[in-house]
Amino acid sequence: MRPVEKWIWLPEKQYPHAQTTRYSWHVRTRTEENYTVAQFSREYRFHKAVSRVLLRFSGDTAFSLFCNGAYIANGPVLPGGDFLSLYSDDPMPQHYATEMCVTAEEDPALGGGNLAFRAQVRMSPCRCFDFSRGHGGFFLTARVEFADGTKTTVYTDRSWSAQHLAAY
């Protein structure tokens, strides 16, 4: 799948305090801990049955993704290996994404022709294996294949709803 996603985050004018974070559990580059949980959502309504959806997504620092109310995944993928010695002093040079396929057989809700995505993203490294690029965010690309053989692609952009979840 060709990535076309755009990173999205909370509007800076509304949430100036919730934009940046330190990029590693080990490096304390800022005195303030900007712990923030954001929620992003978007519903797509199609007038035909969806047969499968190819997904590519990630978040900074950690996220949970849901589609049509059902849990899809947590992420991002952990760096693995001896990540403490490799990336403890600098931001990671890359960010891992997850790619997966959801079919109408696995999730009968797809057959109705609607896709409702919701992601909750936690910004601020809290555990040793959390890494960040220093700014919270989320991205998703969904290649939607319909029962009639046609396809379309949807992705994160400014049309997605962004909320600060102050309860956290």
Short mmCIF file of N, CA and C in Angstrom, two decimals:
data_model
loop_
_atom_site.label_atom_id
_atom_site.label_comp_id
_atom_site.label_asym_id
_atom_site.label_seq_id
_atom_site.Cartn_x
_atom_site.Cartn_y
_atom_site.Cartn_z
N MET A 1 0.85 -1.19 0.00
CA MET A 1 0.00 0.00 0.00
C MET A 1 0.89 1.24 0.00
N ARG A 2 0.60 2.16 -0.86
CA ARG A 2 1.36 3.40 -0.93
C ARG A 2 0.88 4.33 0.18
N PRO A 3 1.78 4.74 1.08
CA PRO A 3 1.36 5.62 2.17
C PRO A 3 1.01 7.03 1.69
N VAL A 4 -0.16 7.50 2.04
CA VAL A 4 -0.58 8.86 1.72
C VAL A 4 -1.03 9.61 2.97
N GLU A 5 -0.85 8.97 4.11
CA GLU A 5 -1.35 9.55 5.35
C GLU A 5 -0.66 10.86 5.71
N LYS A 6 -1.38 11.61 6.51
CA LYS A 6 -0.85 12.85 7.05
C LYS A 6 -0.94 12.76 8.57
N TRP A 7 0.11 13.17 9.25
CA TRP A 7 0.08 13.19 10.71
C TRP A 7 -0.92 14.26 11.14
N ILE A 8 -1.72 13.95 12.15
CA ILE A 8 -2.63 14.92 12.73
C ILE A 8 -2.38 14.99 14.23
N TRP A 9 -2.72 16.14 14.80
CA TRP A 9 -2.58 16.33 16.24
C TRP A 9 -3.55 17.41 16.69
N LEU A 10 -3.59 17.65 17.98
CA LEU A 10 -4.48 18.67 18.54
C LEU A 10 -4.12 20.06 17.99
N PRO A 11 -5.11 20.91 17.76
CA PRO A 11 -4.82 22.26 17.27
C PRO A 11 -3.94 23.04 18.25
N GLU A 12 -2.88 23.63 17.73
CA GLU A 12 -1.92 24.33 18.58
C GLU A 12 -2.52 25.55 19.27
N LYS A 13 -3.41 26.26 18.59
CA LYS A 13 -4.02 27.45 19.19
C LYS A 13 -4.87 27.11 20.40
N GLN A 14 -5.60 26.00 20.33
CA GLN A 14 -6.46 25.59 21.45
C GLN A 14 -5.68 24.92 22.57
N TYR A 15 -4.62 24.19 22.23
CA TYR A 15 -3.89 23.39 23.21
C TYR A 15 -2.38 23.63 23.10
N PRO A 16 -1.92 24.86 23.37
CA PRO A 16 -0.49 25.15 23.21
C PRO A 16 0.39 24.34 24.18
N HIS A 17 -0.15 23.97 25.34
CA HIS A 17 0.60 23.21 26.33
C HIS A 17 0.73 21.73 25.97
N ALA A 18 -0.02 21.26 24.99
CA ALA A 18 -0.09 19.83 24.68
C ALA A 18 0.50 19.51 23.31
N GLN A 19 1.61 20.12 22.97
CA GLN A 19 2.18 19.94 21.64
C GLN A 19 3.46 19.12 21.63
N THR A 20 4.33 19.33 22.58
CA THR A 20 5.63 18.67 22.55
C THR A 20 5.86 17.84 23.80
N THR A 21 6.75 16.89 23.66
CA THR A 21 7.09 16.00 24.76
C THR A 21 8.57 15.64 24.65
N ARG A 22 9.13 15.13 25.70
CA ARG A 22 10.50 14.63 25.56
C ARG A 22 10.44 13.34 24.77
N TYR A 23 11.50 13.04 24.08
CA TYR A 23 11.46 11.93 23.13
C TYR A 23 11.92 10.62 23.70
N SER A 24 12.45 10.59 24.91
CA SER A 24 12.90 9.35 25.51
C SER A 24 12.67 9.37 27.00
N TRP A 25 12.43 8.22 27.54
CA TRP A 25 12.25 8.06 28.98
C TRP A 25 13.52 8.48 29.72
N HIS A 26 14.67 8.29 29.09
CA HIS A 26 15.96 8.56 29.73
C HIS A 26 16.37 10.02 29.68
N VAL A 27 16.02 10.70 28.61
CA VAL A 27 16.49 12.07 28.41
C VAL A 27 15.44 13.04 28.91
N ARG A 28 15.81 13.87 29.83
CA ARG A 28 14.88 14.85 30.40
C ARG A 28 15.24 16.22 29.85
N THR A 29 14.79 16.48 28.63
CA THR A 29 15.12 17.73 27.95
C THR A 29 14.19 18.86 28.32
N ARG A 30 13.05 18.56 28.92
CA ARG A 30 12.10 19.59 29.33
C ARG A 30 11.75 19.38 30.78
N THR A 31 11.47 20.44 31.48
CA THR A 31 11.11 20.30 32.89
C THR A 31 9.65 19.95 33.06
N GLU A 32 8.81 20.34 32.11
CA GLU A 32 7.38 20.08 32.22
C GLU A 32 7.02 18.77 31.53
N GLU A 33 6.23 17.94 32.21
CA GLU A 33 5.73 16.72 31.61
C GLU A 33 4.38 17.03 30.97
N ASN A 34 4.32 17.01 29.67
CA ASN A 34 3.10 17.36 28.94
C ASN A 34 2.25 16.13 28.69
N TYR A 35 1.83 15.46 29.76
CA TYR A 35 1.01 14.27 29.59
C TYR A 35 -0.32 14.69 28.98
N THR A 36 -0.64 14.11 27.84
CA THR A 36 -1.85 14.47 27.11
C THR A 36 -2.44 13.21 26.50
N VAL A 37 -3.76 13.10 26.55
CA VAL A 37 -4.45 12.05 25.80
C VAL A 37 -5.40 12.76 24.84
N ALA A 38 -5.27 12.42 23.57
CA ALA A 38 -6.10 13.01 22.54
C ALA A 38 -6.92 11.92 21.87
N GLN A 39 -8.07 12.32 21.36
CA GLN A 39 -8.91 11.38 20.61
C GLN A 39 -9.18 11.96 19.23
N PHE A 40 -9.02 11.11 18.22
CA PHE A 40 -9.27 11.49 16.84
C PHE A 40 -10.33 10.55 16.28
N SER A 41 -11.28 11.11 15.55
CA SER A 41 -12.33 10.25 15.00
C SER A 41 -12.82 10.80 13.66
N ARG A 42 -13.33 9.86 12.87
CA ARG A 42 -13.87 10.23 11.57
C ARG A 42 -14.74 9.08 11.09
N GLU A 43 -15.93 9.40 10.59
CA GLU A 43 -16.81 8.39 10.02
C GLU A 43 -16.93 8.61 8.52
N TYR A 44 -16.82 7.52 7.79
CA TYR A 44 -16.98 7.54 6.34
C TYR A 44 -18.22 6.71 6.00
N ARG A 45 -19.11 7.27 5.19
CA ARG A 45 -20.33 6.57 4.78
C ARG A 45 -20.26 6.30 3.29
N PHE A 46 -20.31 5.03 2.97
CA PHE A 46 -20.29 4.61 1.57
C PHE A 46 -21.66 4.02 1.24
N HIS A 47 -22.04 4.08 0.00
CA HIS A 47 -23.35 3.57 -0.42
C HIS A 47 -23.24 2.18 -1.02
N LYS A 48 -22.23 1.44 -0.60
CA LYS A 48 -22.06 0.06 -1.05
C LYS A 48 -21.30 -0.73 0.01
N ALA A 49 -21.41 -2.02 -0.06
CA ALA A 49 -20.81 -2.89 0.95
C ALA A 49 -19.28 -2.90 0.84
N VAL A 50 -18.62 -2.83 1.98
CA VAL A 50 -17.16 -2.92 2.06
C VAL A 50 -16.79 -4.39 2.22
N SER A 51 -15.85 -4.89 1.40
CA SER A 51 -15.43 -6.28 1.54
C SER A 51 -14.17 -6.41 2.39
N ARG A 52 -13.25 -5.45 2.26
CA ARG A 52 -12.07 -5.47 3.13
C ARG A 52 -11.42 -4.09 3.16
N VAL A 53 -10.63 -3.88 4.21
CA VAL A 53 -9.93 -2.61 4.41
C VAL A 53 -8.48 -2.91 4.73
N LEU A 54 -7.56 -2.38 3.94
CA LEU A 54 -6.13 -2.49 4.21
C LEU A 54 -5.73 -1.24 4.99
N LEU A 55 -5.18 -1.43 6.18
CA LEU A 55 -4.87 -0.32 7.07
C LEU A 55 -3.38 -0.15 7.26
N ARG A 56 -2.95 1.09 7.39
CA ARG A 56 -1.58 1.45 7.78
C ARG A 56 -1.73 2.59 8.75
N PHE A 57 -1.14 2.46 9.98
CA PHE A 57 -1.37 3.47 11.00
C PHE A 57 -0.24 3.47 12.03
N SER A 58 -0.14 4.59 12.74
CA SER A 58 0.81 4.69 13.84
C SER A 58 0.46 5.93 14.67
N GLY A 59 1.12 6.04 15.81
CA GLY A 59 0.90 7.19 16.69
C GLY A 59 2.13 7.50 17.49
N ASP A 60 2.16 8.69 18.03
CA ASP A 60 3.27 9.18 18.84
C ASP A 60 2.66 9.78 20.10
N THR A 61 2.78 9.15 21.22
CA THR A 61 3.70 8.14 21.66
C THR A 61 3.06 6.75 21.67
N ALA A 62 1.83 6.61 22.12
CA ALA A 62 1.15 5.31 22.16
C ALA A 62 -0.32 5.53 21.84
N PHE A 63 -0.96 4.51 21.26
CA PHE A 63 -2.34 4.69 20.84
C PHE A 63 -3.12 3.39 20.90
N SER A 64 -4.44 3.53 20.88
CA SER A 64 -5.38 2.43 20.67
C SER A 64 -6.27 2.85 19.51
N LEU A 65 -6.52 1.92 18.58
CA LEU A 65 -7.33 2.20 17.40
C LEU A 65 -8.56 1.31 17.40
N PHE A 66 -9.72 1.91 17.04
CA PHE A 66 -10.99 1.21 16.95
C PHE A 66 -11.62 1.50 15.59
N CYS A 67 -12.36 0.52 15.07
CA CYS A 67 -13.11 0.70 13.83
C CYS A 67 -14.51 0.16 14.04
N ASN A 68 -15.51 0.98 13.76
CA ASN A 68 -16.91 0.62 13.98
C ASN A 68 -17.15 0.13 15.41
N GLY A 69 -16.46 0.75 16.36
CA GLY A 69 -16.62 0.42 17.76
C GLY A 69 -15.82 -0.78 18.24
N ALA A 70 -15.20 -1.52 17.32
CA ALA A 70 -14.43 -2.70 17.69
C ALA A 70 -12.94 -2.36 17.79
N TYR A 71 -12.29 -2.93 18.78
CA TYR A 71 -10.85 -2.75 18.97
C TYR A 71 -10.09 -3.33 17.78
N ILE A 72 -9.10 -2.56 17.27
CA ILE A 72 -8.26 -3.01 16.16
C ILE A 72 -6.84 -3.32 16.66
N ALA A 73 -6.20 -2.34 17.33
CA ALA A 73 -4.80 -2.55 17.72
C ALA A 73 -4.34 -1.47 18.69
N ASN A 74 -3.24 -1.79 19.39
CA ASN A 74 -2.47 -0.82 20.15
C ASN A 74 -1.15 -0.62 19.43
N GLY A 75 -0.48 0.46 19.68
CA GLY A 75 0.81 0.67 19.02
C GLY A 75 1.50 1.90 19.58
N PRO A 76 2.58 2.31 18.96
CA PRO A 76 3.18 1.69 17.80
C PRO A 76 3.98 0.45 18.17
N VAL A 77 4.48 -0.21 17.16
CA VAL A 77 5.32 -1.38 17.36
C VAL A 77 6.56 -0.96 18.15
N LEU A 78 6.95 -1.78 19.10
CA LEU A 78 8.14 -1.48 19.90
C LEU A 78 9.40 -1.66 19.07
N PRO A 79 10.46 -0.88 19.34
CA PRO A 79 11.66 -0.94 18.51
C PRO A 79 12.39 -2.27 18.62
N GLY A 80 12.31 -2.95 19.76
CA GLY A 80 12.96 -4.24 19.93
C GLY A 80 14.47 -4.13 19.96
N GLY A 81 15.13 -5.26 20.15
CA GLY A 81 16.59 -5.28 20.20
C GLY A 81 17.13 -4.49 21.37
N ASP A 82 18.37 -4.06 21.25
CA ASP A 82 19.01 -3.29 22.31
C ASP A 82 18.73 -1.81 22.09
N PHE A 83 17.46 -1.44 22.16
CA PHE A 83 17.06 -0.08 21.87
C PHE A 83 17.60 0.93 22.88
N LEU A 84 17.91 0.49 24.10
CA LEU A 84 18.40 1.43 25.11
C LEU A 84 19.74 2.04 24.70
N SER A 85 20.62 1.23 24.16
CA SER A 85 21.93 1.77 23.77
C SER A 85 21.86 2.51 22.44
N LEU A 86 20.89 2.16 21.59
CA LEU A 86 20.83 2.79 20.27
C LEU A 86 20.20 4.17 20.28
N TYR A 87 19.14 4.36 21.07
CA TYR A 87 18.34 5.56 20.91
C TYR A 87 18.09 6.32 22.22
N SER A 88 18.92 6.16 23.20
CA SER A 88 18.64 6.80 24.47
C SER A 88 19.03 8.27 24.49
N ASP A 89 19.87 8.72 23.58
CA ASP A 89 20.30 10.11 23.59
C ASP A 89 19.73 10.96 22.46
N ASP A 90 19.11 10.36 21.48
CA ASP A 90 18.58 11.09 20.34
C ASP A 90 17.19 10.56 20.00
N PRO A 91 16.37 11.38 19.34
CA PRO A 91 15.08 10.86 18.87
C PRO A 91 15.32 9.71 17.89
N MET A 92 14.41 8.76 17.86
CA MET A 92 14.55 7.65 16.91
C MET A 92 14.55 8.21 15.48
N PRO A 93 15.38 7.68 14.60
CA PRO A 93 15.43 8.19 13.22
C PRO A 93 14.23 7.77 12.37
N GLN A 94 13.41 6.85 12.86
CA GLN A 94 12.23 6.41 12.11
C GLN A 94 11.08 6.17 13.10
N HIS A 95 9.91 5.98 12.54
CA HIS A 95 8.74 5.70 13.36
C HIS A 95 8.04 4.50 12.75
N TYR A 96 7.75 3.50 13.55
CA TYR A 96 7.16 2.27 13.04
C TYR A 96 5.66 2.40 12.82
N ALA A 97 5.18 1.78 11.74
CA ALA A 97 3.75 1.75 11.43
C ALA A 97 3.30 0.30 11.40
N THR A 98 2.02 0.10 11.64
CA THR A 98 1.42 -1.22 11.55
C THR A 98 0.59 -1.28 10.28
N GLU A 99 0.69 -2.39 9.56
CA GLU A 99 -0.16 -2.63 8.40
C GLU A 99 -0.94 -3.91 8.65
N MET A 100 -2.24 -3.86 8.38
CA MET A 100 -3.07 -5.03 8.57
C MET A 100 -4.29 -4.95 7.66
N CYS A 101 -5.00 -6.07 7.54
CA CYS A 101 -6.19 -6.15 6.71
C CYS A 101 -7.35 -6.61 7.58
N VAL A 102 -8.49 -5.94 7.42
CA VAL A 102 -9.72 -6.34 8.10
C VAL A 102 -10.73 -6.67 7.01
N THR A 103 -11.34 -7.85 7.09
CA THR A 103 -12.30 -8.26 6.08
C THR A 103 -13.72 -8.26 6.65
N ALA A 104 -14.70 -8.25 5.75
CA ALA A 104 -16.10 -8.29 6.16
C ALA A 104 -16.42 -9.62 6.85
N GLU A 105 -15.70 -10.68 6.50
CA GLU A 105 -15.91 -11.96 7.17
C GLU A 105 -15.49 -11.89 8.63
N GLU A 106 -14.40 -11.17 8.91
CA GLU A 106 -13.91 -11.01 10.29
C GLU A 106 -14.76 -10.00 11.06
N ASP A 107 -15.23 -8.96 10.37
CA ASP A 107 -15.99 -7.89 11.00
C ASP A 107 -17.24 -7.62 10.16
N PRO A 108 -18.36 -8.27 10.48
CA PRO A 108 -19.58 -8.09 9.69
C PRO A 108 -20.06 -6.64 9.60
N ALA A 109 -19.64 -5.78 10.51
CA ALA A 109 -20.04 -4.37 10.46
C ALA A 109 -19.56 -3.68 9.18
N LEU A 110 -18.49 -4.20 8.55
CA LEU A 110 -17.98 -3.60 7.32
C LEU A 110 -18.99 -3.70 6.19
N GLY A 111 -19.78 -4.77 6.17
CA GLY A 111 -20.73 -4.99 5.09
C GLY A 111 -21.77 -3.89 4.97
N GLY A 112 -21.98 -3.12 6.02
CA GLY A 112 -22.97 -2.05 5.99
C GLY A 112 -22.54 -0.84 5.20
N GLY A 113 -21.26 -0.74 4.87
CA GLY A 113 -20.80 0.38 4.07
C GLY A 113 -20.31 1.59 4.84
N ASN A 114 -20.25 1.50 6.16
CA ASN A 114 -19.74 2.61 6.96
C ASN A 114 -18.45 2.21 7.66
N LEU A 115 -17.53 3.17 7.75
CA LEU A 115 -16.31 2.99 8.53
C LEU A 115 -16.21 4.13 9.52
N ALA A 116 -16.21 3.81 10.79
CA ALA A 116 -16.07 4.82 11.84
C ALA A 116 -14.79 4.53 12.60
N PHE A 117 -13.76 5.36 12.38
CA PHE A 117 -12.47 5.19 13.05
C PHE A 117 -12.41 6.08 14.29
N ARG A 118 -11.76 5.56 15.32
CA ARG A 118 -11.50 6.33 16.54
C ARG A 118 -10.15 5.90 17.08
N ALA A 119 -9.29 6.86 17.38
CA ALA A 119 -7.98 6.57 17.95
C ALA A 119 -7.78 7.42 19.19
N GLN A 120 -7.31 6.79 20.25
CA GLN A 120 -6.91 7.52 21.45
C GLN A 120 -5.40 7.45 21.53
N VAL A 121 -4.78 8.63 21.60
CA VAL A 121 -3.32 8.74 21.56
C VAL A 121 -2.82 9.37 22.85
N ARG A 122 -1.86 8.69 23.47
CA ARG A 122 -1.23 9.21 24.69
C ARG A 122 0.12 9.79 24.33
N MET A 123 0.31 11.06 24.66
CA MET A 123 1.59 11.71 24.41
C MET A 123 2.34 11.88 25.72
N SER A 124 3.53 11.47 25.76
CA SER A 124 4.51 11.65 26.82
C SER A 124 5.06 10.29 27.20
N PRO A 125 6.32 10.07 26.97
CA PRO A 125 6.90 8.78 27.35
C PRO A 125 6.79 8.55 28.85
N CYS A 126 6.18 7.47 29.20
CA CYS A 126 6.01 7.13 30.62
C CYS A 126 6.73 5.86 30.98
N ARG A 127 7.04 5.05 30.01
CA ARG A 127 7.69 3.77 30.27
C ARG A 127 9.00 3.71 29.51
N CYS A 128 9.86 2.87 29.93
CA CYS A 128 11.21 2.79 29.37
C CYS A 128 11.21 2.54 27.87
N PHE A 129 10.25 1.79 27.34
CA PHE A 129 10.27 1.43 25.92
C PHE A 129 9.46 2.38 25.05
N ASP A 130 8.87 3.43 25.62
CA ASP A 130 8.16 4.42 24.82
C ASP A 130 9.15 5.40 24.19
N PHE A 131 8.95 5.69 22.93
CA PHE A 131 9.78 6.66 22.23
C PHE A 131 8.89 7.61 21.47
N SER A 132 9.38 8.81 21.23
CA SER A 132 8.64 9.84 20.55
C SER A 132 9.56 10.58 19.60
N ARG A 133 8.98 11.28 18.66
CA ARG A 133 9.75 12.20 17.83
C ARG A 133 9.68 13.60 18.42
N GLY A 134 9.05 13.73 19.60
CA GLY A 134 9.00 15.01 20.29
C GLY A 134 7.71 15.78 20.11
N HIS A 135 6.80 15.28 19.28
CA HIS A 135 5.53 15.95 19.04
C HIS A 135 4.46 14.88 18.88
N GLY A 136 3.36 15.02 19.60
CA GLY A 136 2.29 14.03 19.53
C GLY A 136 1.67 13.96 18.15
N GLY A 137 1.12 12.80 17.80
CA GLY A 137 0.47 12.69 16.51
C GLY A 137 -0.10 11.31 16.25
N PHE A 138 -0.87 11.23 15.18
CA PHE A 138 -1.48 9.98 14.73
C PHE A 138 -1.64 10.05 13.22
N PHE A 139 -1.50 8.90 12.55
CA PHE A 139 -1.83 8.84 11.13
C PHE A 139 -2.46 7.50 10.79
N LEU A 140 -3.29 7.52 9.75
CA LEU A 140 -3.96 6.31 9.27
C LEU A 140 -4.22 6.46 7.78
N THR A 141 -3.97 5.40 7.04
CA THR A 141 -4.39 5.27 5.66
C THR A 141 -5.22 4.01 5.58
N ALA A 142 -6.38 4.08 4.95
CA ALA A 142 -7.25 2.92 4.78
C ALA A 142 -7.59 2.78 3.30
N ARG A 143 -7.16 1.68 2.71
CA ARG A 143 -7.54 1.38 1.32
C ARG A 143 -8.78 0.50 1.40
N VAL A 144 -9.89 1.06 0.98
CA VAL A 144 -11.19 0.41 1.12
C VAL A 144 -11.54 -0.29 -0.18
N GLU A 145 -11.82 -1.59 -0.08
CA GLU A 145 -12.22 -2.38 -1.25
C GLU A 145 -13.68 -2.78 -1.07
N PHE A 146 -14.49 -2.51 -2.09
CA PHE A 146 -15.92 -2.77 -2.01
C PHE A 146 -16.28 -4.10 -2.66
N ALA A 147 -17.46 -4.59 -2.33
CA ALA A 147 -17.93 -5.88 -2.85
C ALA A 147 -18.05 -5.87 -4.37
N ASP A 148 -18.26 -4.70 -4.96
CA ASP A 148 -18.40 -4.62 -6.43
C ASP A 148 -17.04 -4.51 -7.15
N GLY A 149 -15.93 -4.59 -6.39
CA GLY A 149 -14.59 -4.56 -6.98
C GLY A 149 -13.95 -3.18 -7.05
N THR A 150 -14.69 -2.12 -6.77
CA THR A 150 -14.10 -0.78 -6.78
C THR A 150 -13.33 -0.53 -5.49
N LYS A 151 -12.49 0.51 -5.51
CA LYS A 151 -11.63 0.83 -4.37
C LYS A 151 -11.58 2.33 -4.16
N THR A 152 -11.29 2.72 -2.94
CA THR A 152 -11.02 4.12 -2.62
C THR A 152 -10.04 4.14 -1.45
N THR A 153 -9.40 5.27 -1.24
CA THR A 153 -8.47 5.42 -0.12
C THR A 153 -8.89 6.61 0.72
N VAL A 154 -8.91 6.40 2.03
CA VAL A 154 -9.17 7.49 2.98
C VAL A 154 -8.00 7.56 3.94
N TYR A 155 -7.78 8.75 4.50
CA TYR A 155 -6.63 8.92 5.38
C TYR A 155 -6.86 10.09 6.32
N THR A 156 -6.04 10.14 7.34
CA THR A 156 -6.13 11.23 8.31
C THR A 156 -5.80 12.55 7.63
N ASP A 157 -6.60 13.56 7.98
CA ASP A 157 -6.38 14.92 7.50
C ASP A 157 -7.15 15.86 8.42
N ARG A 158 -7.29 17.10 8.04
CA ARG A 158 -7.94 18.10 8.90
C ARG A 158 -9.43 17.85 9.11
N SER A 159 -10.02 16.95 8.32
CA SER A 159 -11.45 16.67 8.47
C SER A 159 -11.75 15.78 9.67
N TRP A 160 -10.72 15.20 10.27
CA TRP A 160 -10.92 14.36 11.43
C TRP A 160 -11.19 15.23 12.67
N SER A 161 -12.07 14.75 13.53
CA SER A 161 -12.35 15.42 14.79
C SER A 161 -11.18 15.19 15.75
N ALA A 162 -10.75 16.25 16.44
CA ALA A 162 -9.66 16.16 17.41
C ALA A 162 -10.14 16.68 18.75
N GLN A 163 -10.01 15.85 19.79
CA GLN A 163 -10.44 16.24 21.13
C GLN A 163 -9.32 16.01 22.13
N HIS A 164 -9.21 16.90 23.08
CA HIS A 164 -8.32 16.70 24.22
C HIS A 164 -9.13 15.99 25.30
N LEU A 165 -8.69 14.82 25.74
CA LEU A 165 -9.42 14.07 26.76
C LEU A 165 -8.88 14.45 28.13
N ALA A 166 -9.44 15.51 28.69
CA ALA A 166 -8.95 16.08 29.94
C ALA A 166 -9.16 15.15 31.13
N ALA A 167 -10.03 14.16 31.01
CA ALA A 167 -10.26 13.22 32.11
C ALA A 167 -9.00 12.44 32.49
N TYR A 168 -8.07 12.33 31.54
CA TYR A 168 -6.83 11.64 31.82
C TYR A 168 -5.84 12.54 32.50
#
